CSV table of C-alpha atoms and ligand atoms in Angstrom, one decimal:
chain,number,residue,atom,x,y,z
A,1,MET,CA,-19.8,-7.7,1.0
A,2,GLY,CA,-17.1,-5.1,1.2
A,3,SER,CA,-16.0,-2.0,-1.0
A,4,ILE,CA,-17.9,-0.8,-4.4
A,5,ALA,CA,-16.2,-3.3,-7.0
A,6,THR,CA,-14.8,-1.6,-10.3
A,7,GLU,CA,-17.1,-2.3,-13.6
A,8,GLU,CA,-14.2,-4.3,-15.4
A,9,GLN,CA,-15.1,-6.7,-12.6
A,10,TYR,CA,-18.3,-7.1,-14.3
A,11,GLN,CA,-18.3,-7.2,-17.4
A,12,MET,CA,-18.3,-10.8,-19.0
A,13,LYS,CA,-18.9,-12.8,-22.3
A,14,LYS,CA,-21.4,-15.2,-23.0
A,15,PRO,CA,-20.9,-18.2,-21.8
A,16,SER,CA,-21.2,-21.1,-24.4
A,17,PHE,CA,-22.3,-24.9,-24.0
A,18,PRO,CA,-21.6,-27.8,-25.9
A,19,THR,CA,-24.2,-29.9,-26.9
A,20,GLU,CA,-23.6,-32.9,-24.4
A,21,ALA,CA,-24.4,-30.1,-21.9
A,22,ASN,CA,-27.9,-30.9,-22.2
A,23,SER,CA,-28.0,-33.9,-19.4
A,24,LEU,CA,-28.4,-33.9,-15.6
A,25,GLU,CA,-25.0,-35.3,-15.5
A,26,PHE,CA,-23.5,-32.0,-16.8
A,27,ALA,CA,-26.2,-29.8,-14.9
A,28,LYS,CA,-24.6,-31.9,-11.7
A,29,SER,CA,-21.1,-31.3,-12.6
A,30,LEU,CA,-22.0,-27.8,-12.9
A,31,ASP,CA,-23.4,-28.0,-9.8
A,32,SER,CA,-20.3,-29.5,-8.5
A,33,LYS,CA,-18.2,-26.6,-9.4
A,34,ASP,CA,-20.2,-23.4,-8.7
A,35,HIS,CA,-18.5,-21.4,-6.6
A,36,LEU,CA,-21.8,-20.3,-4.9
A,37,ARG,CA,-22.5,-24.2,-3.8
A,38,SER,CA,-22.1,-23.7,-0.4
A,39,PHE,CA,-25.2,-20.6,0.0
A,40,ARG,CA,-28.6,-23.2,-0.7
A,41,LYS,CA,-27.7,-23.9,2.6
A,42,LYS,CA,-28.4,-20.8,4.2
A,43,PHE,CA,-32.0,-20.6,2.9
A,44,ILE,CA,-35.4,-22.9,3.7
A,45,ILE,CA,-35.8,-24.1,0.0
A,46,PRO,CA,-39.5,-25.9,0.6
A,47,SER,CA,-40.5,-29.1,-0.7
A,48,LYS,CA,-43.0,-30.2,-3.3
A,49,ALA,CA,-45.6,-30.9,-1.4
A,50,ASN,CA,-44.4,-27.4,1.1
A,51,ILE,CA,-45.4,-25.7,-2.0
A,52,LYS,CA,-49.1,-27.2,-2.2
A,53,ALA,CA,-49.9,-27.2,1.1
A,54,THR,CA,-52.9,-25.8,2.4
A,55,SER,CA,-51.7,-26.0,6.1
A,56,LEU,CA,-49.1,-24.9,8.2
A,57,SER,CA,-48.0,-28.0,9.7
A,58,LYS,CA,-45.5,-28.8,6.9
A,59,PRO,CA,-46.1,-32.0,4.9
A,60,GLU,CA,-42.9,-34.4,4.6
A,61,ASP,CA,-41.2,-34.7,1.8
A,62,SER,CA,-37.6,-34.7,0.9
A,63,ASP,CA,-38.5,-33.7,-3.2
A,64,SER,CA,-36.8,-30.1,-3.8
A,65,ALA,CA,-39.4,-27.8,-5.3
A,66,ILE,CA,-37.8,-25.8,-7.6
A,67,TYR,CA,-38.0,-22.0,-7.2
A,68,PHE,CA,-37.7,-19.6,-9.9
A,69,CYS,CA,-39.7,-16.7,-8.5
A,70,GLY,CA,-36.7,-14.6,-6.8
A,71,ASN,CA,-38.2,-12.2,-8.9
A,72,SER,CA,-41.4,-11.2,-7.0
A,73,LEU,CA,-40.8,-12.5,-3.9
A,74,GLY,CA,-37.1,-14.5,-2.7
A,75,LEU,CA,-37.1,-17.9,0.0
A,76,GLN,CA,-36.3,-17.2,3.3
A,77,PRO,CA,-33.3,-17.1,4.4
A,78,LYS,CA,-32.5,-19.1,7.6
A,79,ALA,CA,-30.6,-16.1,9.4
A,80,VAL,CA,-34.2,-14.3,9.1
A,81,ALA,CA,-36.2,-16.5,12.2
A,82,GLU,CA,-32.4,-16.0,14.5
A,83,TYR,CA,-32.7,-12.6,13.7
A,84,LEU,CA,-36.3,-12.2,14.6
A,85,GLN,CA,-35.8,-14.1,17.7
A,86,VAL,CA,-33.0,-11.7,18.6
A,87,HIS,CA,-34.8,-8.8,18.6
A,88,LEU,CA,-37.7,-10.3,20.2
A,89,ASN,CA,-35.6,-10.9,23.4
A,90,THR,CA,-34.0,-7.5,23.4
A,91,TRP,CA,-38.0,-6.0,23.4
A,92,ALA,CA,-38.8,-9.0,26.0
A,93,THR,CA,-35.2,-8.3,27.9
A,94,VAL,CA,-34.9,-4.4,27.9
A,95,GLY,CA,-38.2,-2.7,26.8
A,96,VAL,CA,-37.6,0.8,25.4
A,97,HIS,CA,-33.5,0.2,26.2
A,98,GLY,CA,-33.6,-1.4,23.3
A,99,HIS,CA,-33.6,1.8,21.4
A,100,PHE,CA,-29.7,2.2,22.7
A,101,ARG,CA,-28.6,-0.8,24.3
A,102,LYS,CA,-26.6,-2.8,22.1
A,103,PHE,CA,-25.7,-6.3,23.2
A,104,GLU,CA,-22.6,-8.5,23.3
A,105,ASP,CA,-25.0,-11.3,22.0
A,106,SER,CA,-26.5,-9.8,19.4
A,107,PRO,CA,-25.8,-9.8,15.5
A,108,MET,CA,-28.0,-6.3,15.5
A,109,ILE,CA,-27.2,-3.0,16.7
A,110,GLN,CA,-29.3,-0.7,19.2
A,111,TRP,CA,-32.6,0.0,17.2
A,112,GLN,CA,-32.1,3.7,16.5
A,113,LEU,CA,-28.6,2.9,14.7
A,114,LEU,CA,-30.2,0.1,12.7
A,115,ALA,CA,-31.4,1.8,9.4
A,116,GLU,CA,-28.3,2.7,9.2
A,117,HIS,CA,-26.6,0.0,9.9
A,118,ALA,CA,-28.9,-2.2,7.0
A,119,ALA,CA,-28.4,0.8,4.5
A,120,LYS,CA,-24.0,0.4,5.3
A,121,GLN,CA,-24.6,-3.6,4.8
A,122,ALA,CA,-26.8,-2.7,1.8
A,123,ALA,CA,-25.1,0.1,0.0
A,124,PRO,CA,-22.3,-2.2,-1.6
A,125,ILE,CA,-25.1,-4.0,-3.6
A,126,VAL,CA,-26.4,-1.2,-5.4
A,127,GLY,CA,-22.6,0.3,-5.8
A,128,ALA,CA,-23.5,3.8,-3.5
A,129,LEU,CA,-21.2,5.4,-0.8
A,130,PRO,CA,-22.9,4.4,2.7
A,131,SER,CA,-23.6,7.5,3.3
A,132,GLU,CA,-26.1,7.5,-0.1
A,133,VAL,CA,-28.4,4.4,0.9
A,134,GLY,CA,-31.0,4.7,3.5
A,135,ILE,CA,-34.1,2.6,4.8
A,136,MET,CA,-37.3,2.6,5.1
A,137,GLY,CA,-40.8,2.4,4.2
A,138,THR,CA,-41.9,0.4,0.7
A,139,LEU,CA,-40.9,1.1,-2.4
A,140,THR,CA,-43.7,3.3,-4.3
A,141,MET,CA,-43.6,5.3,-1.1
A,142,ASN,CA,-40.0,6.2,-1.3
A,143,LEU,CA,-40.4,7.1,-4.9
A,144,HIS,CA,-43.4,10.1,-4.0
A,145,LEU,CA,-40.9,11.3,-1.4
A,146,LEU,CA,-38.0,11.5,-3.6
A,147,MET,CA,-40.5,13.0,-6.0
A,148,ALA,CA,-41.0,15.3,-3.5
A,149,SER,CA,-37.5,16.3,-3.7
A,150,PHE,CA,-36.6,15.7,-7.1
A,151,TYR,CA,-39.9,16.3,-9.5
A,152,THR,CA,-39.6,20.0,-9.4
A,153,PRO,CA,-41.7,20.9,-12.4
A,154,THR,CA,-42.7,24.5,-14.0
A,155,ALA,CA,-44.8,25.7,-16.7
A,156,THR,CA,-42.5,25.1,-19.1
A,157,LYS,CA,-40.6,21.8,-17.9
A,158,ASN,CA,-42.6,19.3,-16.2
A,159,LYS,CA,-43.1,16.3,-18.5
A,160,ILE,CA,-42.0,12.6,-16.7
A,161,ILE,CA,-40.0,10.0,-19.3
A,162,LEU,CA,-40.9,6.7,-18.3
A,163,GLU,CA,-41.5,3.5,-20.3
A,164,TRP,CA,-44.6,2.0,-22.0
A,165,LYS,CA,-45.0,-0.5,-19.9
A,166,ALA,CA,-43.8,1.2,-16.3
A,167,PHE,CA,-45.0,-1.0,-13.3
A,168,PRO,CA,-48.7,0.2,-12.6
A,169,SER,CA,-47.5,2.1,-8.9
A,170,ASP,CA,-44.9,3.1,-10.8
A,171,HIS,CA,-47.0,4.9,-12.9
A,172,PHE,CA,-49.8,5.6,-10.6
A,173,ALA,CA,-47.0,7.4,-8.9
A,174,ILE,CA,-45.9,9.2,-11.6
A,175,GLU,CA,-49.3,10.2,-12.6
A,176,SER,CA,-51.0,11.8,-9.5
A,177,GLN,CA,-47.3,13.5,-8.4
A,178,ILE,CA,-48.0,15.3,-12.2
A,179,ARG,CA,-51.6,16.2,-11.2
A,180,GLY,CA,-50.5,17.3,-8.1
A,181,HIS,CA,-48.6,20.1,-9.3
A,182,GLY,CA,-51.3,20.9,-11.8
A,183,TYR,CA,-50.0,19.6,-14.4
A,184,ASP,CA,-52.1,17.6,-17.3
A,185,PRO,CA,-50.7,13.4,-17.1
A,186,SER,CA,-52.0,13.1,-20.5
A,187,GLU,CA,-49.3,15.7,-22.3
A,188,ALA,CA,-46.7,15.5,-18.7
A,189,MET,CA,-46.0,11.4,-19.3
A,190,ILE,CA,-44.0,10.5,-21.8
A,191,MET,CA,-43.8,6.8,-22.2
A,192,ILE,CA,-40.8,5.2,-24.4
A,193,GLY,CA,-41.6,2.1,-25.9
A,194,PRO,CA,-39.9,-0.9,-28.6
A,195,GLU,CA,-40.2,-0.9,-31.7
A,196,GLU,CA,-43.5,-2.4,-33.2
A,197,GLY,CA,-42.8,-5.8,-33.1
A,198,SER,CA,-39.9,-5.7,-30.6
A,199,TYR,CA,-39.7,-6.3,-26.9
A,200,GLU,CA,-36.1,-4.5,-26.3
A,201,VAL,CA,-36.2,-0.8,-26.2
A,202,SER,CA,-32.8,0.3,-27.4
A,203,THR,CA,-30.0,2.9,-25.9
A,204,GLU,CA,-30.6,5.0,-28.9
A,205,LYS,CA,-34.1,5.0,-28.5
A,206,ILE,CA,-34.2,6.3,-25.5
A,207,LEU,CA,-32.0,8.4,-26.0
A,208,SER,CA,-33.7,10.1,-28.8
A,209,ILE,CA,-36.6,10.5,-27.0
A,210,ILE,CA,-35.2,12.2,-24.2
A,211,ASP,CA,-33.8,14.6,-27.2
A,212,GLU,CA,-37.4,15.3,-28.5
A,213,HIS,CA,-38.4,16.2,-24.8
A,214,ALA,CA,-35.2,17.4,-23.5
A,215,SER,CA,-36.5,21.2,-22.6
A,216,THR,CA,-40.2,20.6,-21.2
A,217,THR,CA,-39.0,17.6,-19.3
A,218,ALA,CA,-37.9,17.8,-15.4
A,219,LEU,CA,-37.7,14.2,-14.8
A,220,LEU,CA,-36.8,10.3,-16.8
A,221,LEU,CA,-38.1,7.9,-14.4
A,222,LEU,CA,-36.6,4.2,-15.6
A,223,PRO,CA,-36.8,0.9,-14.4
A,224,GLY,CA,-32.8,-0.8,-14.0
A,225,ILE,CA,-34.7,-3.9,-15.5
A,226,GLN,CA,-37.9,-4.0,-17.3
A,227,TYR,CA,-40.7,-6.4,-14.9
A,228,TYR,CA,-41.9,-7.6,-17.6
A,229,THR,CA,-39.3,-8.6,-20.3
A,230,GLY,CA,-36.1,-8.5,-18.2
A,231,GLN,CA,-34.4,-6.5,-20.0
A,232,TYR,CA,-31.2,-4.3,-18.4
A,233,PHE,CA,-31.5,-0.9,-19.2
A,234,ASP,CA,-28.2,1.3,-20.1
A,235,MET,CA,-28.3,2.8,-16.9
A,236,LYS,CA,-25.1,4.3,-16.9
A,237,THR,CA,-25.2,5.7,-20.0
A,238,ILE,CA,-29.1,6.7,-20.0
A,239,THR,CA,-28.2,9.2,-16.9
A,240,LYS,CA,-25.0,10.5,-18.4
A,241,TYR,CA,-27.0,11.3,-21.6
A,242,ALA,CA,-30.1,13.0,-19.8
A,243,GLN,CA,-28.2,14.7,-17.2
A,244,SER,CA,-26.7,17.0,-20.1
A,245,LYS,CA,-29.2,17.5,-21.2
A,246,GLY,CA,-31.0,18.6,-18.2
A,247,LEU,CA,-32.9,16.3,-16.3
A,248,ILE,CA,-33.1,14.8,-13.2
A,249,VAL,CA,-33.2,10.9,-13.1
A,250,GLY,CA,-33.6,8.4,-10.8
A,251,TRP,CA,-34.4,4.8,-11.0
A,252,ASP,CA,-36.8,2.2,-10.2
A,253,LEU,CA,-34.7,-1.1,-9.1
A,254,ALA,CA,-37.7,-3.0,-7.4
A,255,HIS,CA,-35.8,-5.9,-10.2
A,256,ALA,CA,-32.3,-4.9,-10.5
A,257,ALA,CA,-31.2,-4.9,-6.7
A,258,GLY,CA,-28.6,-7.5,-5.3
A,259,ASN,CA,-29.3,-8.9,-9.5
A,260,VAL,CA,-27.5,-6.9,-11.2
A,261,PRO,CA,-24.5,-5.1,-10.2
A,262,VAL,CA,-25.9,-1.4,-10.2
A,263,GLN,CA,-22.6,1.1,-9.7
A,264,LEU,CA,-25.4,4.2,-8.6
A,265,HIS,CA,-22.5,6.2,-7.4
A,266,ASP,CA,-19.8,5.6,-9.8
A,267,TRP,CA,-22.8,7.0,-12.5
A,268,ASN,CA,-24.1,9.5,-10.5
A,269,VAL,CA,-27.6,8.6,-10.7
A,270,ASP,CA,-29.8,11.4,-9.1
A,271,PHE,CA,-31.5,8.9,-7.0
A,272,ALA,CA,-33.1,5.0,-7.1
A,273,VAL,CA,-35.8,3.1,-4.2
A,274,TRP,CA,-35.7,-0.6,-4.6
A,275,CYS,CA,-37.9,-3.2,-2.9
A,276,THR,CA,-35.8,-5.9,-0.6
A,277,TYR,CA,-38.7,-8.8,-1.1
A,278,LYS,CA,-37.2,-10.3,-4.5
A,279,TYR,CA,-33.4,-10.3,-5.1
A,280,MET,CA,-32.7,-9.7,-1.3
A,281,ASN,CA,-34.8,-12.4,0.3
A,282,ALA,CA,-35.9,-9.9,2.9
A,283,GLY,CA,-39.2,-11.4,4.0
A,284,PRO,CA,-42.7,-10.0,1.6
A,285,GLY,CA,-43.6,-6.2,1.7
A,286,ALA,CA,-40.4,-5.7,4.0
A,287,ILE,CA,-38.4,-2.2,4.6
A,288,ALA,CA,-37.1,-0.9,1.5
A,289,GLY,CA,-34.0,1.0,0.2
A,290,PHE,CA,-33.5,4.3,-1.7
A,291,TYR,CA,-30.5,6.0,-2.5
A,292,VAL,CA,-29.9,10.0,-2.9
A,293,HIS,CA,-26.4,10.5,-4.5
A,294,GLU,CA,-23.9,12.8,-2.1
A,295,ARG,CA,-24.3,16.2,-3.5
A,296,HIS,CA,-27.9,15.6,-2.9
A,297,GLY,CA,-27.4,14.9,1.2
A,298,LYS,CA,-25.2,17.7,1.7
A,299,VAL,CA,-26.0,20.2,4.2
A,300,GLU,CA,-24.1,23.4,5.1
A,301,TYR,CA,-24.8,26.4,7.9
A,302,VAL,CA,-24.9,29.6,6.5
A,303,ASP,CA,-25.6,31.5,9.7
A,304,ASP,CA,-26.4,28.6,11.9
A,305,LYS,CA,-29.0,28.5,9.3
A,306,PRO,CA,-29.2,24.5,7.6
A,307,VAL,CA,-29.4,24.8,4.0
A,308,PHE,CA,-30.0,21.4,2.1
A,309,ARG,CA,-32.6,20.3,-0.6
A,310,HIS,CA,-36.2,20.1,-0.1
A,311,ARG,CA,-37.9,16.7,1.1
A,312,LEU,CA,-40.6,16.4,2.9
A,313,SER,CA,-39.2,16.1,6.3
A,314,GLY,CA,-39.8,13.9,9.7
A,315,TRP,CA,-38.4,13.5,12.6
A,316,TYR,CA,-36.1,10.5,11.9
A,317,GLY,CA,-34.0,12.8,9.4
A,318,GLY,CA,-33.0,14.6,12.2
A,319,ASP,CA,-29.6,14.5,13.1
A,320,GLN,CA,-29.0,11.6,15.2
A,321,VAL,CA,-29.0,13.3,18.5
A,322,GLY,CA,-31.6,16.6,17.6
A,323,ARG,CA,-34.0,14.1,16.4
A,324,MET,CA,-35.0,12.7,20.6
A,325,ASN,CA,-34.8,17.3,21.7
A,326,MET,CA,-38.7,17.6,21.4
A,327,GLN,CA,-38.8,21.6,23.0
A,328,ASN,CA,-36.5,24.4,23.0
A,329,GLY,CA,-34.3,23.9,25.4
A,330,LYS,CA,-34.8,20.2,26.8
A,331,LEU,CA,-32.6,17.8,26.7
A,332,GLY,CA,-33.8,14.4,25.1
A,333,HIS,CA,-32.9,10.7,25.7
A,334,GLY,CA,-29.2,10.0,25.8
A,335,LYS,CA,-26.4,11.7,27.9
A,336,GLN,CA,-24.4,13.2,24.4
A,337,ASN,CA,-27.1,15.7,24.0
A,338,LYS,CA,-25.4,17.8,26.0
A,339,THR,CA,-22.9,19.5,23.2
A,340,LEU,CA,-25.7,19.9,21.3
A,341,LYS,CA,-27.0,23.7,20.6
A,342,LEU,CA,-30.8,22.5,20.9
A,343,THR,CA,-32.9,24.0,18.1
A,344,GLY,CA,-36.8,23.2,19.0
A,345,THR,CA,-38.5,22.6,16.2
A,346,GLU,CA,-36.0,23.5,13.6
A,347,PHE,CA,-35.3,21.0,11.3
A,348,ARG,CA,-31.3,20.3,11.1
A,349,PRO,CA,-31.2,17.1,8.4
A,350,SER,CA,-28.7,14.9,9.1
A,351,PRO,CA,-26.2,14.7,5.6
A,352,GLY,CA,-26.8,11.8,2.8
A,353,ALA,CA,-29.6,9.7,2.4
A,354,SER,CA,-30.5,9.5,6.4
A,355,GLY,CA,-31.5,13.1,6.2
A,356,TYR,CA,-34.3,11.7,3.8
A,357,GLN,CA,-35.4,9.4,6.8
A,358,VAL,CA,-39.0,10.6,8.0
A,359,SER,CA,-40.5,8.3,10.8
A,360,ASN,CA,-38.9,5.7,13.6
A,361,PRO,CA,-38.4,2.6,11.4
A,362,SER,CA,-39.9,-0.5,12.1
A,363,ALA,CA,-37.2,-2.5,13.7
A,364,VAL,CA,-38.8,-5.7,13.7
A,365,ASP,CA,-38.6,-5.4,9.8
A,366,LEU,CA,-35.3,-4.5,10.0
A,367,ALA,CA,-34.3,-7.6,12.2
A,368,SER,CA,-35.7,-9.7,8.8
A,369,LEU,CA,-34.2,-6.9,6.7
A,370,CYS,CA,-30.2,-7.4,8.2
A,371,ALA,CA,-30.1,-11.2,8.8
A,372,ALA,CA,-30.8,-11.4,4.8
A,373,LEU,CA,-28.4,-8.9,4.0
A,374,SER,CA,-26.0,-10.6,6.8
A,375,VAL,CA,-26.2,-13.6,3.7
A,376,PHE,CA,-25.7,-11.5,0.5
A,377,ASN,CA,-22.4,-9.7,2.6
A,378,GLN,CA,-20.5,-13.2,2.8
A,379,THR,CA,-20.2,-13.2,-0.8
A,380,SER,CA,-20.1,-9.8,-3.6
A,381,MET,CA,-22.4,-9.0,-6.2
A,382,ALA,CA,-19.4,-9.7,-8.8
A,383,ASP,CA,-19.5,-13.7,-7.2
A,384,ILE,CA,-23.5,-13.6,-7.5
A,385,ARG,CA,-23.0,-11.8,-11.2
A,386,LYS,CA,-20.8,-14.6,-12.0
A,387,LYS,CA,-22.7,-17.1,-11.4
A,388,SER,CA,-25.9,-15.5,-12.5
A,389,VAL,CA,-24.5,-14.9,-16.0
A,390,HIS,CA,-23.8,-19.0,-16.5
A,391,LEU,CA,-27.1,-19.9,-14.9
A,392,THR,CA,-29.4,-17.8,-17.0
A,393,ALA,CA,-27.4,-18.5,-20.2
A,394,TYR,CA,-27.8,-22.0,-19.6
A,395,LEU,CA,-31.3,-21.4,-18.9
A,396,GLU,CA,-31.3,-20.2,-22.5
A,397,PHE,CA,-29.5,-22.9,-23.8
A,398,LEU,CA,-31.5,-25.5,-22.7
A,399,LEU,CA,-34.8,-23.9,-24.0
A,400,LEU,CA,-33.6,-22.7,-27.2
A,401,SER,CA,-31.9,-26.5,-28.2
A,402,GLY,CA,-35.4,-28.4,-27.2
A,403,PRO,CA,-37.5,-29.4,-29.5
A,404,SER,CA,-40.6,-26.9,-29.4
A,405,LYS,CA,-40.8,-23.8,-30.8
A,406,ALA,CA,-44.1,-22.8,-29.4
A,407,PHE,CA,-42.4,-20.1,-27.6
A,408,GLN,CA,-40.2,-16.7,-27.8
A,409,ILE,CA,-37.6,-15.6,-24.9
A,410,ILE,CA,-38.7,-12.0,-25.6
A,411,THR,CA,-35.7,-10.9,-22.9
A,412,PRO,CA,-32.5,-9.8,-24.7
A,413,ALA,CA,-30.2,-12.3,-24.9
A,414,ASP,CA,-26.8,-10.2,-24.4
A,415,PRO,CA,-25.3,-10.9,-20.9
A,416,ASP,CA,-25.0,-7.4,-20.5
A,417,ALA,CA,-29.1,-5.8,-21.0
A,418,ARG,CA,-30.6,-9.4,-18.3
A,419,GLY,CA,-30.1,-9.9,-15.0
A,420,THR,CA,-31.3,-13.3,-14.4
A,421,GLN,CA,-35.6,-13.2,-14.9
A,422,LEU,CA,-35.9,-15.1,-18.4
A,423,SER,CA,-39.4,-14.0,-19.9
A,424,ILE,CA,-40.7,-16.1,-21.9
A,425,LEU,CA,-43.4,-15.4,-24.5
A,426,LEU,CA,-45.9,-18.4,-25.0
A,427,LYS,CA,-48.2,-19.6,-28.2
A,428,PRO,CA,-51.3,-18.0,-27.8
A,429,GLY,CA,-53.8,-20.2,-25.3
A,430,ARG,CA,-51.1,-22.1,-23.7
A,431,LEU,CA,-50.3,-20.4,-20.2
A,432,GLU,CA,-52.8,-21.0,-17.8
A,433,THR,CA,-52.5,-24.9,-18.9
A,434,LEU,CA,-49.3,-24.8,-19.0
A,435,SER,CA,-48.3,-22.9,-15.7
A,436,ASP,CA,-51.4,-25.6,-13.9
A,437,MET,CA,-48.7,-28.3,-15.4
A,438,LEU,CA,-45.6,-27.1,-14.1
A,439,GLU,CA,-47.2,-25.8,-10.4
A,440,ASP,CA,-48.5,-29.8,-10.7
A,441,ALA,CA,-44.4,-30.5,-11.3
A,442,GLY,CA,-43.5,-28.7,-8.3
A,443,ILE,CA,-42.1,-25.3,-10.1
A,444,VAL,CA,-42.5,-21.9,-9.4
A,445,ALA,CA,-42.6,-19.5,-12.0
A,446,ASP,CA,-44.6,-17.2,-12.3
A,447,LYS,CA,-47.2,-16.4,-15.1
A,448,ARG,CA,-48.0,-12.4,-17.0
A,449,LYS,CA,-51.3,-12.6,-18.9
A,450,PRO,CA,-51.8,-12.9,-20.8
A,451,ASP,CA,-48.9,-15.1,-22.6
A,452,VAL,CA,-45.3,-14.6,-20.4
A,453,ILE,CA,-43.3,-17.5,-17.7
A,454,ARG,CA,-41.2,-15.7,-16.1
A,455,ALA,CA,-38.2,-18.0,-14.8
A,456,ALA,CA,-35.6,-16.6,-12.4
A,457,PRO,CA,-33.1,-18.9,-11.7
A,458,VAL,CA,-31.6,-17.3,-8.3
A,459,PRO,CA,-27.5,-17.7,-8.1
A,460,LEU,CA,-27.7,-17.7,-3.9
A,461,TYR,CA,-30.1,-20.4,-4.1
A,462,ASN,CA,-30.7,-22.2,-7.4
A,463,THR,CA,-28.9,-24.9,-8.6
A,464,TYR,CA,-27.8,-25.6,-12.5
A,465,GLU,CA,-29.7,-29.5,-12.2
A,466,ASP,CA,-32.8,-27.3,-10.8
A,467,VAL,CA,-32.5,-25.5,-14.5
A,468,TRP,CA,-32.3,-28.6,-16.4
A,469,ARG,CA,-35.1,-30.3,-14.4
A,470,PHE,CA,-37.7,-27.2,-15.4
A,471,VAL,CA,-36.5,-27.3,-18.6
A,472,GLN,CA,-37.5,-31.1,-19.3
A,473,ILE,CA,-40.6,-30.5,-17.2
A,474,PHE,CA,-41.4,-26.9,-19.2
A,475,ASN,CA,-40.5,-29.1,-22.5
A,476,SER,CA,-43.1,-32.5,-21.2
A,477,ALA,CA,-45.7,-29.5,-21.1
A,478,LEU,CA,-45.6,-28.0,-23.9
A,479,ALA,CA,-45.2,-31.2,-26.4
A,480,LYS,CA,-48.7,-31.9,-24.9
A,481,PHE,CA,-50.1,-29.1,-27.0
A,482,GLU,CA,-48.2,-30.1,-30.0
B,501,LIG,C1,-41.1,-2.4,-11.1
B,501,LIG,C2,-41.9,-1.8,-9.1
B,501,LIG,N1,-42.3,-1.3,-9.1
B,501,LIG,C3,-42.9,-1.0,-7.6
B,501,LIG,C4,-43.5,-1.9,-7.4
B,501,LIG,C5,-44.5,-1.8,-5.8
B,501,LIG,O1,-43.5,-1.6,-5.2
B,501,LIG,P1,-44.3,-1.9,-3.3
B,501,LIG,O2,-45.2,-2.4,-3.7
B,501,LIG,O3,-43.1,-2.2,-2.4
B,501,LIG,O4,-44.1,-0.1,-2.9
B,501,LIG,C6,-43.2,-4.0,-7.4
B,501,LIG,C7,-43.2,-4.7,-6.6
B,501,LIG,O5,-43.1,-5.5,-7.5
B,501,LIG,C8,-41.7,-3.8,-8.9
B,501,LIG,O6,-42.1,-4.7,-9.3
């Protein structure tokens, strides 16, 4: 994964399929032409028997499960085990020196620089400059930390615009921030929802809510992709418009990072947060990512005093050399410190996103993320998006050309307004039985009560054959209700 791609590279027409596309042979022919087909082998694909196992001694079964749950937890890249072992070997071999020693036969670098290394690898995935990305903590923790810097309410301008079905954690985070500043969430939380009877929130609606509340709003915080409907918001237009009205703009990219080609830097986004366990495949609860635009990461010195955007600080936000200086006049680890003007307790942030870091990050966690990113970095978001648009359109085509009318796809039909996920709204009363039937048949997709199944074919490890088989099983399960 090299430099940031241009927007034109991502604009794709909606694929169309001939009637004969509804056959296993056709699906297999698409797989044989898939430019990313070699990537599936880089992941551990559970078998149908594995998925139902209650013991870790893996049942023998060569029949792969159909895993459409990358929107919740991505599958395990094979590289993860290797990187974790390297990390353990480093710790076992040199103990504390692992913080500063780079091994010639390690795919990683010294623990001290590992977070910056991971940030550099993650930057092209979210269309950011390497210096604009930081790796730490978890999504909600990072959201709190960044809101501490970017939500600066006043008596007359304290509202936060969010969406009507915000992921509960985002809702709680926003609510508690507002309360913490002494304002009333019932007045300061402005929720944007779709029109009655619709699931899609139009850009016009969002802009009109911005217009209505601009003079009293401090922050706009939306998801890049809405977790329930799978709608991908027009981040560029919304960011530009909200900023033109004086709002700070932040995005929750939990469902967008590694899924759709966001362009955080070019779109001038103020800040963003994401988790890495969904489309980035770094493992359950893995260390998260955040972005701050370079203008917010500037550190200038006036009379040798650092001037920078306020943030909640910790020693890992301090510049890499200074962070080890615990006391005035004493040198910390590392020979390079000799040239540093020692500053004792004065916080001198690193420029860029790394200046927003707080703590010593978990190296074991970073090892897992670096492994996952090493797979990503053998391709590009442009290539991932190309397959994703096609694969999801194939899923949509097969679902809509099937016999059942007992469901509706509530994800936008426009490929520019969605990622890989399709949210399938069932007629009432079918969800539990249907999802049990899918599970029995070795399908992993997730259910959202009361009536939605979310199916996310992931370009790095899912096949067109997975999609075809999924729809066969889905149709025959639904037929049992007719
Ligand atoms: C949209 C969204 N926001 C926030 C979160 C919470 O993430 P975390 O538990 O890593 O803080 C999730 C988790 O799935 C999510 O989907």
